[in-house]
Structure formats: structure tokens, C-alpha cells
């Protein structure tokens, strides 16, 4: 048996009167079941019951049943999420579905595992659940190509579809559209309150909001406790209209100087956009010039500072377009770390594996001549903050390096190009 108890449910009276189709077989041998009404991918539990000897198919929660690509489309496996014993294999064609089971029981029609796993995955109200798993353009690919592409089944309530997931072996495949890849899941964030590691006498803390960028680059600003009893932050006092003056120690004064440079740059941009918008649109180098100014502020901050530069990092639950809108009241604090500048200690190198039928390219990141096998960056917006340890963050002050890393980061730092796409790859990409 499948390894857990079955709960039988009463089937519709119409199912009892359906003429059964019950060929004798060993369940390890494929049973061919034509598509319902002749439409590719159409199959319902009611239709499937014709191939099961008993009047009632055991019930199981469909969420407990997983369907996987094995080894490549249009071949799949059905099994229980928490049970690794019995496996049901299915293969789809334009005319039928074939099914067999690892239990190898002698049966008439479907065995109990085949009927239970497949029937409970299907719905009478959604007859085309399997349609998206038969893709002629994918099925016709040569076997060697299908073996290296990491196909994955994405399950929805009314249908299943074939997607491609990123993996560490081949990264992203050139010319596969973004929609062919499964979107990543956003992890739940924690509230800011209760997770701050602040000394009692601190008056301000300097935060980088990692999901906010100015001209595509990170900035940081000082925040203070608006209500000391609540121990929570809201807006930066440099960016509101209160013009609040703080009494700061020498360390905080030093950091505030650079935050004021960021604030002045963004305020100037705000005024220009409000009063002289045409001047910005006519200046084709405006964006790049502002990027250079922001990078220069970071370089000045980290170029032989009088003391270690330590900043805090946070991610707001809401995305903000303008810096003065940033509110840390509802955010997740990622911790604090000492920042150092990359200078010339960071190098990018390209490894190329030239196979007969494809080329595999990998971007390698070296820090002080040591390979960083799995680079970890703070935030998804950019690749300026490279995590060296829990206490040290490397700031990448090279726009080109950061841009290349951000591009390849979403591809697991790998790109695979099939031979037939070489010419287009060289023209379009390199």
C-alpha cells in the first residue's frame, strides 16, 4: 500500500453506471488511457474512474500529492510529499496518457496508487489541469538538451504548467524568456521594534535602506527616536521639514556630514524636477553624473576614515520613490556591519567551459585573490554591499563591476549558450 490510511468518499451515482475498462496487467507495465473527448491534456476523476475496478477511489488531499518532472518532459512522477516509497509514473502524448506504478501489483485496470494519486490531483470542474504539461516544442528537443535544462512543474488550483528553475550547474539559459523561470518567494520580514542593538545613550543611528536607491545607488541617513519610550524610528530628521538640530558625538558628526551631502544632492534634484524639468530631459548625462557624485561620496567616506565606519541596514515593507518618504516604523532590520571599500582588492574573472553542443560561462568573484564561491549581497536592488562576514561588508565602488554582478547574480553567475545561438550571443551580448 501507499504507506498511509485511505479515507473513502461516496462517489457520484453516475460513476457507478459507467462501463469499466479493466485490462489485466502488472502495474509496472504502462496502462494507456486516451485523453477525454480526444483533447490533449483533458482528464477528470469521473473519466478516470472507468479504469479503476472499485466503485470508490480512495480520497486524499491534493496538496499532499506532488507532481515532478522525471527525467524530462513529457515524463512525470506522482508521489506523496512525505512518503518516498511508492512512485507513479506518467507520460503524456498527443493522444493519451500512459501510467505505471512501482508497486508492481497484478491488477485489472489501475492499481490503488495510480488511481488515488492521479484522480485526487485532478478536478471535474477543471478538466484541463494537465494540458500545460504537454508542450510540443519542448518534447521535440533532443534528449541531451532536455537533460540539462532544469524543468519544474508549477502547480496552480486549476492548472499545472511547465517552468524552468535556476540551478547552480547551468545558471540561466541564454534566450529563455524571464517568464520561463519561476519567480522567487519573498521571505517574511520582522518588525523593526525589538531587534535594534543600540547603546542606551545613542541619539542617532545611521541606516542604509537596502530596497531604496537614488539614481540606482544606495544612500544612508541618520534616524533618531521620535518617542524614546517606544524605541522606534520613523523618518530621517535630515529629510523632513523640522530642520531639527541634534547634539552629536564626534563619530556621529562625521557620518552626518556625508548624509548631508546625500540629502543636498537629492534635494537639488527634487527642486530641478519641480521647477526646471526640461533642463533634466535635455541633459543626456544627468543620470550618470548623479551616479558619479553619489559614488564619490561613498569613496570619500571610506577613504582612510578616522575610525571604523559602521552602518545599520534595514528593509522597509513598503517601497518608496523618494528619500523623504522613507519610514522605518514598519521595516526589518538586517543588522549592523563595518564597511570597507573594495579598491583594487576585488576582481571579476570569466571561466568558459566549451562543450560540443553548448558553451557554459561562469563569472567568478575574487577578493584578495581568494575565490568567493557563493557571493552574498545585501538586498535585491543592487550589488554594492558584498558580505564578507557577519561583521564586515565590502562596498563595491565600481559601477561596472556592480552592474555585471547584478546581471549575473539573477542567473546564479552562470550563462549557458547553445551552439545554434553563438552568433546571436556574440552580437547581442558581448
Short mmCIF file of C-alpha atoms in Angstrom, two decimals:
data_model
loop_
_atom_site.label_atom_id
_atom_site.label_comp_id
_atom_site.label_asym_id
_atom_site.label_seq_id
_atom_site.Cartn_x
_atom_site.Cartn_y
_atom_site.Cartn_z
CA UNK A 1 0.00 0.00 0.00
CA UNK A 2 0.98 3.61 -0.29
CA UNK A 3 2.01 3.92 3.33
CA UNK A 4 -0.89 5.88 4.87
CA UNK A 5 -4.56 5.15 5.51
CA UNK A 6 -7.14 5.94 2.83
CA UNK A 7 -10.48 7.60 3.52
CA UNK A 8 -13.15 6.53 1.05
CA UNK A 9 -15.75 9.00 -0.10
CA UNK A 10 -19.04 8.24 -1.76
CA UNK A 11 -18.80 8.77 -5.48
CA UNK A 12 -21.44 10.27 -7.73
CA UNK A 13 -24.16 7.83 -8.75
CA UNK A 14 -23.28 8.41 -12.37
CA UNK A 15 -19.86 6.88 -11.81
CA UNK A 16 -21.44 3.59 -10.74
CA UNK A 17 -23.14 3.21 -14.08
CA UNK A 18 -20.05 3.94 -16.19
CA UNK A 19 -18.81 0.97 -18.17
CA UNK A 20 -15.47 -0.14 -16.79
CA UNK A 21 -12.31 -0.64 -18.86
CA UNK A 22 -10.17 -3.04 -16.84
CA UNK A 23 -7.33 -4.73 -18.76
CA UNK A 24 -5.36 -7.20 -16.67
CA UNK A 25 -1.78 -6.09 -16.15
CA UNK A 26 1.13 -5.83 -13.80
CA UNK A 27 1.13 -2.23 -12.54
CA UNK A 28 4.79 -1.81 -13.54
CA UNK A 29 3.63 -2.05 -17.17
CA UNK A 30 2.18 1.18 -18.64
CA UNK A 31 -1.59 1.45 -18.96
CA UNK A 32 -2.66 3.63 -21.89
CA UNK A 33 -5.62 5.95 -21.21
CA UNK A 34 -6.84 8.07 -24.16
CA UNK A 35 -7.48 11.74 -23.47
CA UNK A 36 -11.05 12.55 -22.52
CA UNK A 37 -13.06 13.60 -25.60
CA UNK A 38 -9.83 13.45 -27.61
CA UNK A 39 -8.46 16.78 -26.31
CA UNK A 40 -4.79 16.86 -25.29
CA UNK A 41 -4.42 17.09 -21.51
CA UNK A 42 -8.13 16.70 -20.72
CA UNK A 43 -8.87 14.23 -17.93
CA UNK A 44 -11.27 14.26 -14.97
CA UNK A 45 -11.65 11.99 -11.91
CA UNK A 46 -15.03 10.85 -13.25
CA UNK A 47 -13.47 9.79 -16.56
CA UNK A 48 -10.51 8.13 -14.82
CA UNK A 49 -12.83 6.02 -12.64
CA UNK A 50 -13.67 3.86 -15.69
CA UNK A 51 -10.19 2.38 -15.38
CA UNK A 52 -10.47 1.53 -11.66
CA UNK A 53 -12.17 -1.71 -10.59
CA UNK A 54 -13.83 -0.47 -7.38
CA UNK A 55 -16.71 1.97 -7.37
CA UNK A 56 -14.92 4.30 -4.98
CA UNK A 57 -11.45 5.81 -5.44
CA UNK A 58 -9.75 6.50 -2.09
CA UNK A 59 -9.70 10.17 -1.15
CA UNK A 60 -6.54 12.12 -0.42
CA UNK A 61 -5.86 15.85 -0.02
CA UNK A 62 -4.42 17.03 -3.35
CA UNK A 63 -1.97 19.31 -1.50
CA UNK A 64 -0.25 16.16 -0.21
CA UNK A 65 0.43 14.94 -3.74
CA UNK A 66 3.34 16.34 -5.71
CA UNK A 67 3.96 16.05 -9.44
CA UNK A 68 7.55 16.31 -10.69
CA UNK A 69 9.42 16.17 -13.99
CA UNK A 70 11.18 12.78 -14.25
CA UNK A 71 13.52 12.71 -16.03
CA UNK A 72 12.35 15.33 -18.52
CA UNK A 73 9.10 16.33 -20.28
CA UNK A 74 6.71 14.81 -21.15
CA UNK A 75 7.52 12.25 -18.43
CA UNK A 76 6.45 12.93 -14.84
CA UNK A 77 6.17 11.32 -11.41
CA UNK A 78 3.39 11.47 -8.82
CA UNK A 79 4.17 10.78 -5.18
CA UNK A 80 3.25 11.80 -1.66
CA UNK A 81 5.20 14.74 -0.25
CA UNK A 82 6.01 12.92 3.00
CA UNK A 83 6.41 9.39 1.67
CA UNK A 84 9.24 8.20 -0.54
CA UNK A 85 8.15 4.61 -1.19
CA UNK A 86 5.61 4.16 -3.99
CA UNK A 87 6.02 6.22 -7.16
CA UNK A 88 3.54 6.58 -10.00
CA UNK A 89 4.97 7.49 -13.40
CA UNK A 90 3.01 9.13 -16.21
CA UNK A 91 3.92 10.06 -19.78
CA UNK A 92 1.89 12.38 -21.98
CA UNK A 93 1.43 12.16 -25.75
CA UNK A 94 -0.88 13.92 -28.19
CA UNK A 95 -3.36 11.02 -27.97
CA UNK A 96 -3.12 9.54 -24.49
CA UNK A 97 -1.64 9.36 -21.02
CA UNK A 98 0.28 6.24 -20.04
CA UNK A 99 0.69 5.36 -16.38
CA UNK A 100 2.51 2.75 -14.31
CA UNK A 101 3.39 2.19 -10.66
CA UNK A 102 6.44 0.98 -8.76
CA UNK A 103 4.31 -1.34 -6.56
CA UNK A 104 4.26 -3.98 -9.36
CA UNK A 105 0.91 -5.42 -8.23
CA UNK A 106 -1.13 -7.65 -10.55
CA UNK A 107 -4.34 -5.70 -11.12
CA UNK A 108 -7.22 -5.12 -13.51
CA UNK A 109 -7.05 -1.54 -14.72
CA UNK A 110 -5.44 1.00 -12.40
CA UNK A 111 -3.80 -0.05 -9.15
CA UNK A 112 -4.88 1.75 -5.98
CA UNK A 113 -1.80 4.00 -6.01
CA UNK A 114 -2.26 5.10 -9.61
CA UNK A 115 -5.96 5.81 -9.14
CA UNK A 116 -5.51 7.61 -5.82
CA UNK A 117 -2.61 9.88 -6.74
CA UNK A 118 -3.79 10.83 -10.21
CA UNK A 119 -7.52 11.11 -9.51
CA UNK A 120 -7.09 13.30 -6.42
CA UNK A 121 -4.77 15.61 -8.34
CA UNK A 122 -7.46 16.19 -10.98
CA UNK A 123 -10.73 18.10 -10.73
CA UNK A 124 -14.03 17.52 -12.53
CA UNK A 125 -14.51 21.30 -12.60
CA UNK A 126 -11.06 21.88 -14.20
CA UNK A 127 -10.72 19.17 -16.86
CA UNK A 128 -7.58 20.63 -18.47
CA UNK A 129 -5.31 20.51 -15.41
CA UNK A 130 -2.63 18.52 -17.27
CA UNK A 131 -2.75 20.45 -20.55
CA UNK A 132 0.16 22.77 -19.71
CA UNK A 133 2.48 19.79 -19.09
CA UNK A 134 2.41 18.78 -22.74
CA UNK A 135 4.50 21.26 -24.74
CA UNK A 136 5.32 20.06 -28.24
CA UNK A 137 8.22 22.49 -28.70
CA UNK A 138 9.86 21.14 -25.53
CA UNK A 139 9.03 17.50 -26.17
CA UNK A 140 10.73 17.73 -29.56
CA UNK A 141 14.05 18.91 -28.13
CA UNK A 142 16.90 16.38 -28.33
CA UNK A 143 17.27 14.28 -25.14
CA UNK A 144 20.71 15.70 -24.27
CA UNK A 145 19.27 19.23 -24.21
CA UNK A 146 16.24 18.25 -22.13
CA UNK A 147 18.52 16.56 -19.61
CA UNK A 148 20.48 19.71 -18.77
CA UNK A 149 17.53 22.13 -18.60
CA UNK A 150 16.08 22.04 -15.02
CA UNK A 151 12.36 21.82 -15.80
CA UNK A 152 9.91 22.18 -12.94
CA UNK A 153 6.14 21.81 -12.55
CA UNK A 154 4.41 24.92 -11.22
CA UNK A 155 1.07 23.89 -9.71
CA UNK A 156 -1.98 26.14 -9.53
CA UNK A 157 -5.51 25.30 -8.42
CA UNK A 158 -6.99 24.83 -11.89
CA UNK A 159 -3.92 24.01 -13.97
CA UNK A 160 -0.29 22.93 -13.90
CA UNK A 161 2.38 24.42 -16.13
CA UNK A 162 5.96 23.74 -17.06
CA UNK A 163 8.58 26.23 -15.90
CA UNK A 164 12.36 26.36 -15.69
CA UNK A 165 14.21 26.98 -12.45
CA UNK A 166 17.68 28.41 -11.96
CA UNK A 167 20.31 26.00 -10.69
CA UNK A 168 23.97 26.08 -9.70
CA UNK A 169 25.11 23.91 -12.60
CA UNK A 170 23.97 25.92 -15.64
CA UNK A 171 22.62 29.20 -14.26
CA UNK A 172 20.42 31.00 -16.76
CA UNK A 173 20.00 29.74 -20.33
CA UNK A 174 20.55 32.38 -22.96
CA UNK A 175 17.40 33.36 -24.87
CA UNK A 176 15.00 31.71 -22.45
CA UNK A 177 12.47 34.38 -21.53
CA UNK A 178 12.18 35.65 -17.97
CA UNK A 179 8.64 34.26 -17.74
CA UNK A 180 10.04 30.78 -18.30
CA UNK A 181 11.65 30.98 -14.88
CA UNK A 182 9.81 30.63 -11.62
CA UNK A 183 9.66 33.85 -9.58
CA UNK A 184 11.39 33.77 -6.22
CA UNK A 185 9.43 33.86 -2.96
CA UNK A 186 9.64 36.83 -0.70
CA UNK A 187 10.59 35.89 2.83
CA UNK A 188 8.55 37.35 5.70
CA UNK A 189 10.22 40.31 7.35
CA UNK A 190 10.38 41.16 11.04
CA UNK A 191 9.28 44.37 12.67
CA UNK A 192 11.96 46.87 13.49
CA UNK A 193 10.96 47.31 17.14
CA UNK A 194 12.64 44.92 19.50
CA UNK A 195 15.51 44.00 17.18
CA UNK A 196 17.70 47.09 17.42
CA UNK A 197 21.07 46.62 19.02
CA UNK A 198 21.62 50.14 20.28
CA UNK A 199 23.51 51.54 23.22
CA UNK A 200 21.25 53.33 25.63
CA UNK A 201 22.91 56.72 25.15
CA UNK A 202 22.89 56.69 21.34
CA UNK A 203 20.91 59.60 19.97
CA UNK A 204 21.01 58.72 16.29
CA UNK A 205 21.60 55.67 14.13
CA UNK A 206 22.63 55.67 10.50
CA UNK A 207 20.64 53.37 8.24
CA UNK A 208 21.01 52.16 4.68
CA UNK A 209 17.56 51.22 3.36
CA UNK A 210 18.51 48.39 1.03
CA UNK A 211 15.31 48.44 -1.02
CA UNK A 212 15.64 52.15 -1.78
CA UNK A 213 18.09 53.61 -4.28
CA UNK A 214 18.90 57.09 -5.58
CA UNK A 215 19.87 57.02 -9.25
CA UNK A 216 20.32 53.28 -8.82
CA UNK A 217 22.74 53.59 -5.89
CA UNK A 218 22.36 53.20 -2.11
CA UNK A 219 22.48 56.12 0.32
CA UNK A 220 22.28 56.40 4.10
CA UNK A 221 20.67 58.83 6.54
CA UNK A 222 20.53 59.36 10.32
CA UNK A 223 17.42 58.46 12.32
CA UNK A 224 16.57 59.27 15.92
CA UNK A 225 13.96 58.06 18.39
CA UNK A 226 10.89 60.19 17.94
CA UNK A 227 9.46 58.73 21.15
CA UNK A 228 12.19 57.25 23.33
CA UNK A 229 9.80 55.05 25.27
CA UNK A 230 8.69 53.25 22.11
CA UNK A 231 12.29 52.80 20.94
CA UNK A 232 11.25 53.05 17.30
CA UNK A 233 12.25 55.13 14.29
CA UNK A 234 10.22 56.84 11.62
CA UNK A 235 11.62 59.46 9.19
CA UNK A 236 15.15 60.82 8.99
CA UNK A 237 15.44 64.25 10.59
CA UNK A 238 17.66 65.39 7.70
CA UNK A 239 14.84 64.87 5.19
CA UNK A 240 11.80 66.33 6.97
CA UNK A 241 10.85 69.98 7.29
CA UNK A 242 11.53 70.34 11.01
CA UNK A 243 15.20 71.24 10.48
CA UNK A 244 15.93 69.50 13.76
CA UNK A 245 19.37 70.13 15.26
CA UNK A 246 20.95 67.21 17.07
CA UNK A 247 23.69 67.15 19.68
CA UNK A 248 26.06 64.53 18.31
CA UNK A 249 29.32 62.99 19.37
CA UNK A 250 32.32 63.29 17.06
CA UNK A 251 31.67 59.92 15.39
CA UNK A 252 28.05 60.73 14.54
CA UNK A 253 29.03 64.22 13.39
CA UNK A 254 31.44 62.68 10.91
CA UNK A 255 28.82 60.33 9.46
CA UNK A 256 26.22 63.08 9.37
CA UNK A 257 28.46 65.19 7.10
CA UNK A 258 28.20 62.55 4.38
CA UNK A 259 24.49 62.03 4.94
CA UNK A 260 24.03 65.77 4.46
CA UNK A 261 25.84 65.53 1.12
CA UNK A 262 23.39 62.81 0.04
CA UNK A 263 20.46 64.90 1.28
CA UNK A 264 21.67 68.03 -0.53
CA UNK A 265 22.10 66.12 -3.79
CA UNK A 266 18.59 64.67 -3.62
CA UNK A 267 17.05 67.98 -2.58
CA UNK A 268 18.68 69.72 -5.53
CA UNK A 269 17.33 67.02 -7.85
CA UNK A 270 13.84 67.44 -6.37
CA UNK A 271 13.86 71.21 -6.99
CA UNK A 272 15.13 70.77 -10.54
CA UNK A 273 12.40 68.27 -11.35
CA UNK A 274 9.75 70.58 -9.96
CA UNK A 275 10.95 73.84 -11.48
CA UNK A 276 13.23 73.04 -14.41
CA UNK A 277 12.14 69.63 -15.63
CA UNK A 278 13.05 70.45 -19.24
CA UNK A 279 16.70 71.01 -18.31
CA UNK A 280 16.96 67.47 -16.95
CA UNK A 281 15.33 65.91 -20.01
CA UNK A 282 17.75 67.79 -22.27
CA UNK A 283 20.82 66.76 -20.28
CA UNK A 284 21.56 63.23 -21.55
CA UNK A 285 24.37 62.77 -19.00
CA UNK A 286 22.37 63.91 -15.97
CA UNK A 287 21.68 60.43 -14.56
CA UNK A 288 25.29 59.20 -14.98
CA UNK A 289 26.66 62.41 -13.46
CA UNK A 290 24.49 61.99 -10.38
CA UNK A 291 25.61 58.38 -10.09
CA UNK A 292 29.24 59.51 -10.13
CA UNK A 293 28.53 62.11 -7.44
CA UNK A 294 26.94 59.50 -5.17
CA UNK A 295 29.78 57.04 -5.70
CA UNK A 296 32.25 59.82 -4.87
CA UNK A 297 30.51 60.48 -1.55
CA UNK A 298 30.90 56.80 -0.65
CA UNK A 299 34.56 56.85 -1.70
CA UNK A 300 35.26 59.93 0.39
CA UNK A 301 33.55 58.32 3.38
CA UNK A 302 35.56 55.10 3.17
CA UNK A 303 38.92 56.51 2.07
CA UNK A 304 41.11 56.27 5.19
CA UNK A 305 38.40 57.27 7.71
CA UNK A 306 39.49 58.41 11.20
CA UNK A 307 37.62 55.46 12.73
CA UNK A 308 35.81 52.32 11.51
CA UNK A 309 32.63 53.11 9.59
CA UNK A 310 29.72 51.12 10.93
CA UNK A 311 26.24 51.41 9.41
CA UNK A 312 22.93 49.66 10.01
CA UNK A 313 20.87 48.07 7.28
CA UNK A 314 17.09 47.86 7.06
CA UNK A 315 14.44 46.84 4.56
CA UNK A 316 11.10 48.62 4.58
CA UNK A 317 7.90 46.69 3.99
CA UNK A 318 6.80 49.40 1.58
CA UNK A 319 8.83 50.64 -1.37
CA UNK A 320 9.44 54.39 -1.56
CA UNK A 321 10.18 56.52 -4.60
CA UNK A 322 11.69 59.49 -2.76
CA UNK A 323 14.11 59.56 0.17
CA UNK A 324 11.98 61.91 2.31
CA UNK A 325 9.20 59.29 2.23
CA UNK A 326 11.31 56.57 3.88
CA UNK A 327 9.71 55.45 7.13
CA UNK A 328 11.44 52.86 9.29
CA UNK A 329 8.43 52.36 11.53
CA UNK A 330 7.44 49.30 9.52
CA UNK A 331 10.67 47.66 8.46
CA UNK A 332 13.00 44.77 9.05
CA UNK A 333 16.45 45.40 10.49
CA UNK A 334 19.15 43.25 8.92
CA UNK A 335 21.86 44.16 11.43
CA UNK A 336 24.92 46.38 11.57
CA UNK A 337 28.32 45.93 9.95
CA UNK A 338 31.62 47.69 9.41
CA UNK A 339 32.11 48.95 5.86
CA UNK A 340 35.34 48.92 3.88
CA UNK A 341 35.98 49.98 0.30
CA UNK A 342 36.78 47.36 -2.32
CA UNK A 343 39.52 49.43 -4.01
CA UNK A 344 41.58 47.10 -6.19
CA UNK A 345 41.09 44.06 -3.97
CA UNK A 346 38.08 42.80 -5.92
CA UNK A 347 38.41 41.17 -9.34
CA UNK A 348 35.97 39.59 -11.76
CA UNK A 349 37.13 36.67 -13.89
CA UNK A 350 35.31 34.64 -16.53
CA UNK A 351 35.53 30.85 -16.77
CA UNK A 352 34.39 29.27 -20.04
CA UNK A 353 33.52 25.59 -20.49
CA UNK A 354 33.29 24.95 -24.24
CA UNK A 355 31.34 21.73 -24.88
CA UNK A 356 30.48 20.23 -28.26
CA UNK A 357 26.86 21.35 -28.14
CA UNK A 358 26.91 24.33 -25.79
CA UNK A 359 29.12 26.85 -24.08
CA UNK A 360 28.90 27.45 -20.34
CA UNK A 361 30.18 30.72 -18.92
CA UNK A 362 30.72 31.48 -15.23
CA UNK A 363 31.51 34.81 -13.60
CA UNK A 364 33.95 34.33 -10.70
CA UNK A 365 34.47 36.90 -7.95
CA UNK A 366 37.85 37.13 -6.20
CA UNK A 367 38.58 39.16 -3.09
CA UNK A 368 42.26 39.48 -2.23
CA UNK A 369 42.95 36.62 -4.65
CA UNK A 370 40.53 34.32 -2.84
CA UNK A 371 37.53 32.95 -4.76
CA UNK A 372 34.16 33.82 -3.25
CA UNK A 373 32.24 30.73 -4.29
CA UNK A 374 28.76 31.93 -3.33
CA UNK A 375 28.74 35.76 -3.13
CA UNK A 376 26.15 37.17 -0.75
CA UNK A 377 24.89 40.72 -1.17
CA UNK A 378 22.61 42.82 0.98
CA UNK A 379 19.31 43.43 -0.76
CA UNK A 380 17.99 42.64 -4.22
CA UNK A 381 18.21 46.17 -5.63
CA UNK A 382 21.93 46.13 -6.47
CA UNK A 383 25.29 44.52 -5.78
CA UNK A 384 27.14 47.27 -3.93
CA UNK A 385 27.25 45.63 -0.49
CA UNK A 386 29.19 42.35 -0.53
CA UNK A 387 29.00 40.39 2.71
CA UNK A 388 32.47 39.25 3.79
CA UNK A 389 31.36 38.14 7.26
CA UNK A 390 28.56 38.92 9.70
CA UNK A 391 30.53 41.95 10.89
CA UNK A 392 32.16 43.16 7.66
CA UNK A 393 30.61 44.46 4.44
CA UNK A 394 32.63 45.36 1.36
CA UNK A 395 31.36 48.37 -0.57
CA UNK A 396 31.91 47.93 -4.32
CA UNK A 397 32.73 51.42 -5.58
CA UNK A 398 32.96 50.39 -9.24
CA UNK A 399 29.74 50.90 -11.21
CA UNK A 400 30.76 48.49 -13.96
CA UNK A 401 31.61 45.68 -11.54
CA UNK A 402 28.38 46.19 -9.60
CA UNK A 403 26.35 46.20 -12.82
CA UNK A 404 27.90 42.98 -14.14
CA UNK A 405 27.41 41.25 -10.79
CA UNK A 406 23.76 42.32 -10.61
CA UNK A 407 23.12 40.99 -14.12
CA UNK A 408 24.75 37.61 -13.47
CA UNK A 409 23.51 37.35 -9.89
CA UNK A 410 19.97 36.57 -11.06
CA UNK A 411 21.43 33.83 -13.27
CA UNK A 412 23.44 32.18 -10.46
CA UNK A 413 26.56 33.74 -12.05
CA UNK A 414 26.29 31.34 -14.99
CA UNK A 415 25.12 31.57 -18.57
CA UNK A 416 24.70 28.62 -20.94
CA UNK A 417 24.57 29.22 -24.69
CA UNK A 418 23.60 26.51 -27.18
CA UNK A 419 25.74 26.27 -30.31
CA UNK A 420 22.99 27.45 -32.62
CA UNK A 421 22.80 30.69 -30.63
CA UNK A 422 26.52 31.54 -30.67
CA UNK A 423 26.31 34.17 -33.39
CA UNK A 424 23.36 35.95 -31.80
CA UNK A 425 25.02 35.75 -28.38
CA UNK A 426 28.23 37.37 -29.61
CA UNK A 427 26.34 40.15 -31.36
CA UNK A 428 23.66 40.81 -28.75
CA UNK A 429 25.50 40.24 -25.51
CA UNK A 430 29.28 40.54 -25.67
#
